[in-house]
C-alpha cells in the first residue's frame, strides 16, 4: 500500500464527502467518520476512521488517518435492526394492546399501536394508561399482574376494567409473562390484554337466562302443585260419592253410570297424582322419610292393591320371595309407589299370562343389593325404546292412534323416585316376549318385620263392616264435600264431629 494512491480504494460516490473531510482536517479540525473501502480482493470493508492534521512547525502539511475495520460490527448491527423491525411488525400486527413494563417502576418500555403507543410519553406507566390511576393497581377488582408475577415468578392472568381507545370502560383479560435477567431477577413483564366485553355480556346473559328459567320452573312447579291440590280435592268427592252410588244403587243402569264415573275419575286422579309427584320432584319438595324397610312387606302390599286390576284383566299376579330378609334404608311410601307403577304397567301392557314380582339379594359391583324384579308376559319393549320410555311423556305408542291409555309420566316418576332413594332401575325386555323391570337398592342387614295391623286385629260385624261403637272422630277439613263423604262412609262405624279449621277444632 505504501506510496500508493488511496483514491482507487474508495467508492467514487463517497469521494466528494471524503474530499470535504480532508479539507476540514487540513484546516486543523480532526475528523471521525465511517467509510466503505475495497480490499485487495475487491471485497467491501467498513472502516471507522479518525483523521488528524499533520503539523510541520506551525503549518499543516498533511493528515494522518487511523482506520479500524468495523465490518463485522456493522453486519451484526444490521441484523439486530432487521430483527427488531421484524418484531415490531409482529407487535403492530396484534390487534390487542401489548406492553413491556419495567418491573421496578411500572413504566412502559415498549408498546404496540393497539396499546396507543403514539400517545405514550417518557415515563408513562401501565396504571396511568390503562386505568387512569395515579398509583399501581392493588384492589381485589384490579389485582396487579406485575405484583403477582413478582411473587410467583410465573405467568398470570387476571380480569380488569380497562379504559379503551375511545374512553369506554371495557372488560379485559390481562395476561402477564415474566422477563428475567441472567441472575433470575425479574426485570420486566410482558403484558397483553384482550377485550372480553362481549364474552362477559354473553356470560351474564346466560346466567340471567338460567336464573329466569329456574324461577319459571319453580313457579310452574308451584302452580302445578297448587292446581293439583285444587283439582284433587273435588276429585276425592266425585270418586267417593261415585263409589257409594255404585254400592248402594239398586238400579243396574245407575250402577253402570256410577261405575263409569268412578273409573274415569280414578284415571283422572292417577294423572293428577303423577303431575303432583313430578312437580314436587322438580321443585325439590319431595319429602323423604327413610327407615329400614323389609322389601317383601311392601311388595306384598303392592300385590294386594293391584290384585283386583289383574283379576279384571284375567291375568295372574304373584310374588316370588327368594329372600324374606331382604331389607334396605328407604322411604316406604315412595317404594310402594315405585312397585305400584311397575306392577300397574306390567298388567296394563300384558294381554295373556300375568305378572310376577320377585324379591331377592345379589352382589353387584362388589356391593350387596336388594333386587326387586317385576316380570310380565306382555307385549315387550324394543331395544331402541329402552331408554326413551324413562323420559317424561314418552310412550312406545304415541299420538292420536296410540293403543294404550296413559300420560307417559309413570316411568319417569318411577326412575326419579329410584334415583332419589339412591337406587338403580334396569330393563330387560324383548318385543313379544315380555318385560322385566329390575330395581336395585343397597341392602342393609336383616331387620325385624314391623307388626302390621291385620284384618284379624279388627272387630268385624256380620256383613264384614268394621265398627268401633262409642268411638268418636274429629274431622278437620275446609271442604264440605269431603266432610259429607267421610261422614257417609263412617255412618255405621263411629260418630264424626267436624271442624273447618284447626282453631275451631281446638
Ligand atoms: P304410561 O304407562 O302412562 O304410558 P309410563 O311412563 O309408565 O307411561 O310408560 C311409558 C311407556 O313405556 C308406556 O307408554 C309403554 O309404551 C312402555 N311400557 C312401560 N311399561 C311397560 C311394560 N311393562 N310392557 C311394555 N311396555 C311398557
mmCIF file of N, CA, C and O in Angstrom, residues 154-197:
data_model
loop_
_atom_site.group_PDB
_atom_site.id
_atom_site.type_symbol
_atom_site.label_atom_id
_atom_site.label_comp_id
_atom_site.label_asym_id
_atom_site.label_seq_id
_atom_site.Cartn_x
_atom_site.Cartn_y
_atom_site.Cartn_z
ATOM 1 N N UNK A 154 -44.216 -16.573 37.845
ATOM 2 C CA UNK A 154 -44.870 -17.386 36.815
ATOM 3 C C UNK A 154 -45.843 -16.515 36.042
ATOM 4 O O UNK A 154 -46.319 -15.500 36.560
ATOM 5 N N UNK A 155 -46.192 -16.920 34.809
ATOM 6 C CA UNK A 155 -47.190 -16.164 34.054
ATOM 7 C C UNK A 155 -48.509 -16.102 34.821
ATOM 8 O O UNK A 155 -48.808 -17.005 35.603
ATOM 9 N N UNK A 156 -49.265 -15.049 34.590
ATOM 10 C CA UNK A 156 -50.540 -14.927 35.297
ATOM 11 C C UNK A 156 -51.614 -14.386 34.361
ATOM 12 O O UNK A 156 -51.318 -13.926 33.260
ATOM 13 N N UNK A 157 -52.837 -14.443 34.835
ATOM 14 C CA UNK A 157 -53.958 -13.961 34.033
ATOM 15 C C UNK A 157 -55.012 -13.407 34.987
ATOM 16 O O UNK A 157 -55.403 -14.088 35.925
ATOM 17 N N UNK A 158 -55.411 -12.141 34.796
ATOM 18 C CA UNK A 158 -56.417 -11.528 35.671
ATOM 19 C C UNK A 158 -57.450 -10.797 34.803
ATOM 20 O O UNK A 158 -57.218 -10.571 33.629
ATOM 21 N N UNK A 159 -58.580 -10.453 35.455
ATOM 22 C CA UNK A 159 -59.586 -9.676 34.718
ATOM 23 C C UNK A 159 -59.616 -8.258 35.264
ATOM 24 O O UNK A 159 -59.643 -8.062 36.479
ATOM 25 N N UNK A 160 -59.556 -7.288 34.365
ATOM 26 C CA UNK A 160 -59.551 -5.870 34.757
ATOM 27 C C UNK A 160 -60.572 -5.088 33.966
ATOM 28 O O UNK A 160 -60.966 -5.504 32.879
ATOM 29 N N UNK A 161 -60.954 -3.910 34.494
ATOM 30 C CA UNK A 161 -61.722 -2.960 33.688
ATOM 31 C C UNK A 161 -60.720 -1.952 33.147
ATOM 32 O O UNK A 161 -60.077 -1.235 33.920
ATOM 33 N N UNK A 162 -60.542 -1.923 31.826
ATOM 34 C CA UNK A 162 -59.557 -1.018 31.220
ATOM 35 C C UNK A 162 -60.240 0.114 30.468
ATOM 36 O O UNK A 162 -61.343 -0.058 29.958
ATOM 37 N N UNK A 163 -59.558 1.260 30.399
ATOM 38 C CA UNK A 163 -60.051 2.348 29.546
ATOM 39 C C UNK A 163 -59.626 2.061 28.117
ATOM 40 O O UNK A 163 -58.451 1.847 27.851
ATOM 41 N N UNK A 164 -60.590 2.031 27.209
ATOM 42 C CA UNK A 164 -60.234 1.707 25.835
ATOM 43 C C UNK A 164 -59.828 2.986 25.098
ATOM 44 O O UNK A 164 -59.877 4.089 25.652
ATOM 45 N N UNK A 165 -59.456 2.803 23.821
ATOM 46 C CA UNK A 165 -59.020 3.879 22.954
ATOM 47 C C UNK A 165 -59.989 5.068 22.967
ATOM 48 O O UNK A 165 -59.598 6.224 23.084
ATOM 49 N N UNK A 166 -61.301 4.710 22.880
ATOM 50 C CA UNK A 166 -62.298 5.775 22.791
ATOM 51 C C UNK A 166 -62.830 6.179 24.163
ATOM 52 O O UNK A 166 -63.883 6.813 24.275
ATOM 53 N N UNK A 167 -62.146 5.802 25.229
ATOM 54 C CA UNK A 167 -62.502 6.253 26.572
ATOM 55 C C UNK A 167 -63.528 5.377 27.267
ATOM 56 O O UNK A 167 -63.876 5.611 28.418
ATOM 57 N N UNK A 168 -64.030 4.311 26.559
ATOM 58 C CA UNK A 168 -65.000 3.416 27.177
ATOM 59 C C UNK A 168 -64.315 2.555 28.232
ATOM 60 O O UNK A 168 -63.110 2.315 28.133
ATOM 61 N N UNK A 169 -65.115 2.074 29.192
ATOM 62 C CA UNK A 169 -64.554 1.080 30.112
ATOM 63 C C UNK A 169 -64.848 -0.287 29.527
ATOM 64 O O UNK A 169 -65.988 -0.564 29.165
ATOM 65 N N UNK A 170 -63.834 -1.113 29.403
ATOM 66 C CA UNK A 170 -64.093 -2.429 28.802
ATOM 67 C C UNK A 170 -63.517 -3.539 29.681
ATOM 68 O O UNK A 170 -62.492 -3.371 30.338
ATOM 69 N N UNK A 171 -64.243 -4.668 29.703
ATOM 70 C CA UNK A 171 -63.743 -5.831 30.447
ATOM 71 C C UNK A 171 -62.567 -6.417 29.697
ATOM 72 O O UNK A 171 -62.680 -6.730 28.513
ATOM 73 N N UNK A 172 -61.431 -6.537 30.386
ATOM 74 C CA UNK A 172 -60.235 -7.043 29.708
ATOM 75 C C UNK A 172 -59.667 -8.240 30.467
ATOM 76 O O UNK A 172 -59.712 -8.290 31.700
ATOM 77 N N UNK A 173 -59.163 -9.183 29.672
ATOM 78 C CA UNK A 173 -58.429 -10.300 30.270
ATOM 79 C C UNK A 173 -56.960 -9.957 30.111
ATOM 80 O O UNK A 173 -56.489 -9.817 28.981
ATOM 81 N N UNK A 174 -56.253 -9.765 31.236
ATOM 82 C CA UNK A 174 -54.868 -9.299 31.172
ATOM 83 C C UNK A 174 -53.922 -10.468 31.450
ATOM 84 O O UNK A 174 -54.059 -11.162 32.456
ATOM 85 N N UNK A 175 -52.996 -10.685 30.518
ATOM 86 C CA UNK A 175 -52.011 -11.763 30.673
ATOM 87 C C UNK A 175 -50.650 -11.147 30.998
ATOM 88 O O UNK A 175 -50.253 -10.175 30.350
ATOM 89 N N UNK A 176 -49.964 -11.655 31.988
ATOM 90 C CA UNK A 176 -48.636 -11.152 32.340
ATOM 91 C C UNK A 176 -47.601 -12.262 32.275
ATOM 92 O O UNK A 176 -47.841 -13.363 32.789
ATOM 93 N N UNK A 177 -46.461 -12.012 31.608
ATOM 94 C CA UNK A 177 -45.370 -13.005 31.500
ATOM 95 C C UNK A 177 -44.076 -12.397 32.025
ATOM 96 O O UNK A 177 -43.749 -11.259 31.693
ATOM 97 N N UNK A 178 -43.327 -13.124 32.838
ATOM 98 C CA UNK A 178 -42.107 -12.544 33.409
ATOM 99 C C UNK A 178 -40.933 -12.533 32.415
ATOM 100 O O UNK A 178 -40.820 -13.424 31.574
ATOM 101 N N UNK A 179 -40.078 -11.484 32.533
ATOM 102 C CA UNK A 179 -38.780 -11.491 31.814
ATOM 103 C C UNK A 179 -37.708 -11.389 32.894
ATOM 104 O O UNK A 179 -37.729 -10.438 33.697
ATOM 105 N N UNK A 180 -36.803 -12.371 32.944
ATOM 106 C CA UNK A 180 -35.776 -12.409 33.983
ATOM 107 C C UNK A 180 -34.423 -11.991 33.411
ATOM 108 O O UNK A 180 -34.169 -12.168 32.210
ATOM 109 N N UNK A 181 -33.537 -11.460 34.292
ATOM 110 C CA UNK A 181 -32.165 -11.228 33.841
ATOM 111 C C UNK A 181 -31.345 -12.503 34.078
ATOM 112 O O UNK A 181 -31.892 -13.526 34.521
ATOM 113 N N UNK A 182 -30.020 -12.429 33.815
ATOM 114 C CA UNK A 182 -29.196 -13.634 33.923
ATOM 115 C C UNK A 182 -29.144 -14.176 35.348
ATOM 116 O O UNK A 182 -28.862 -15.357 35.569
ATOM 117 N N UNK A 183 -29.421 -13.294 36.328
ATOM 118 C CA UNK A 183 -29.389 -13.762 37.734
ATOM 119 C C UNK A 183 -30.729 -14.340 38.170
ATOM 120 O O UNK A 183 -30.913 -14.703 39.333
ATOM 121 N N UNK A 184 -31.680 -14.335 37.255
ATOM 122 C CA UNK A 184 -33.008 -14.866 37.607
ATOM 123 C C UNK A 184 -33.880 -13.815 38.271
ATOM 124 O O UNK A 184 -34.931 -14.157 38.838
ATOM 125 N N UNK A 185 -33.456 -12.543 38.249
ATOM 126 C CA UNK A 185 -34.297 -11.490 38.847
ATOM 127 C C UNK A 185 -35.265 -10.961 37.796
ATOM 128 O O UNK A 185 -34.907 -10.795 36.623
ATOM 129 N N UNK A 186 -36.474 -10.669 38.272
ATOM 130 C CA UNK A 186 -37.490 -10.165 37.344
ATOM 131 C C UNK A 186 -37.150 -8.722 36.974
ATOM 132 O O UNK A 186 -36.999 -7.869 37.848
ATOM 133 N N UNK A 187 -37.039 -8.449 35.681
ATOM 134 C CA UNK A 187 -36.721 -7.072 35.298
ATOM 135 C C UNK A 187 -37.881 -6.398 34.567
ATOM 136 O O UNK A 187 -38.105 -5.209 34.701
ATOM 137 N N UNK A 188 -38.621 -7.190 33.838
ATOM 138 C CA UNK A 188 -39.742 -6.619 33.086
ATOM 139 C C UNK A 188 -40.859 -7.642 33.028
ATOM 140 O O UNK A 188 -40.633 -8.829 33.265
ATOM 141 N N UNK A 189 -42.067 -7.150 32.702
ATOM 142 C CA UNK A 189 -43.082 -8.150 32.348
ATOM 143 C C UNK A 189 -43.677 -7.781 30.997
ATOM 144 O O UNK A 189 -43.752 -6.596 30.623
ATOM 145 N N UNK A 190 -44.060 -8.833 30.302
ATOM 146 C CA UNK A 190 -44.800 -8.633 29.055
ATOM 147 C C UNK A 190 -46.264 -8.714 29.445
ATOM 148 O O UNK A 190 -46.672 -9.617 30.175
ATOM 149 N N UNK A 191 -47.031 -7.726 29.003
ATOM 150 C CA UNK A 191 -48.448 -7.745 29.357
ATOM 151 C C UNK A 191 -49.257 -7.540 28.092
ATOM 152 O O UNK A 191 -48.931 -6.664 27.287
ATOM 153 N N UNK A 192 -50.253 -8.351 27.882
ATOM 154 C CA UNK A 192 -51.182 -8.057 26.792
ATOM 155 C C UNK A 192 -52.595 -8.286 27.292
ATOM 156 O O UNK A 192 -52.832 -9.096 28.178
ATOM 157 N N UNK A 193 -53.519 -7.490 26.767
ATOM 158 C CA UNK A 193 -54.885 -7.605 27.269
ATOM 159 C C UNK A 193 -55.862 -7.783 26.118
ATOM 160 O O UNK A 193 -55.657 -7.247 25.046
ATOM 161 N N UNK A 194 -56.889 -8.592 26.392
ATOM 162 C CA UNK A 194 -57.889 -8.863 25.352
ATOM 163 C C UNK A 194 -59.239 -8.355 25.825
ATOM 164 O O UNK A 194 -59.601 -8.542 26.995
ATOM 165 N N UNK A 195 -59.964 -7.728 24.917
ATOM 166 C CA UNK A 195 -61.290 -7.209 25.237
ATOM 167 C C UNK A 195 -62.256 -8.388 25.351
ATOM 168 O O UNK A 195 -62.483 -9.106 24.380
ATOM 169 N N UNK A 196 -62.780 -8.602 26.561
ATOM 170 C CA UNK A 196 -63.703 -9.734 26.736
ATOM 171 C C UNK A 196 -65.109 -9.224 27.049
ATOM 172 O O UNK A 196 -65.914 -9.939 27.641
ATOM 173 N N UNK A 197 -65.395 -7.971 26.659
ATOM 174 C CA UNK A 197 -66.715 -7.378 26.961
ATOM 175 C C UNK A 197 -67.841 -8.240 26.395
ATOM 176 O O UNK A 197 -68.825 -8.513 27.095
#
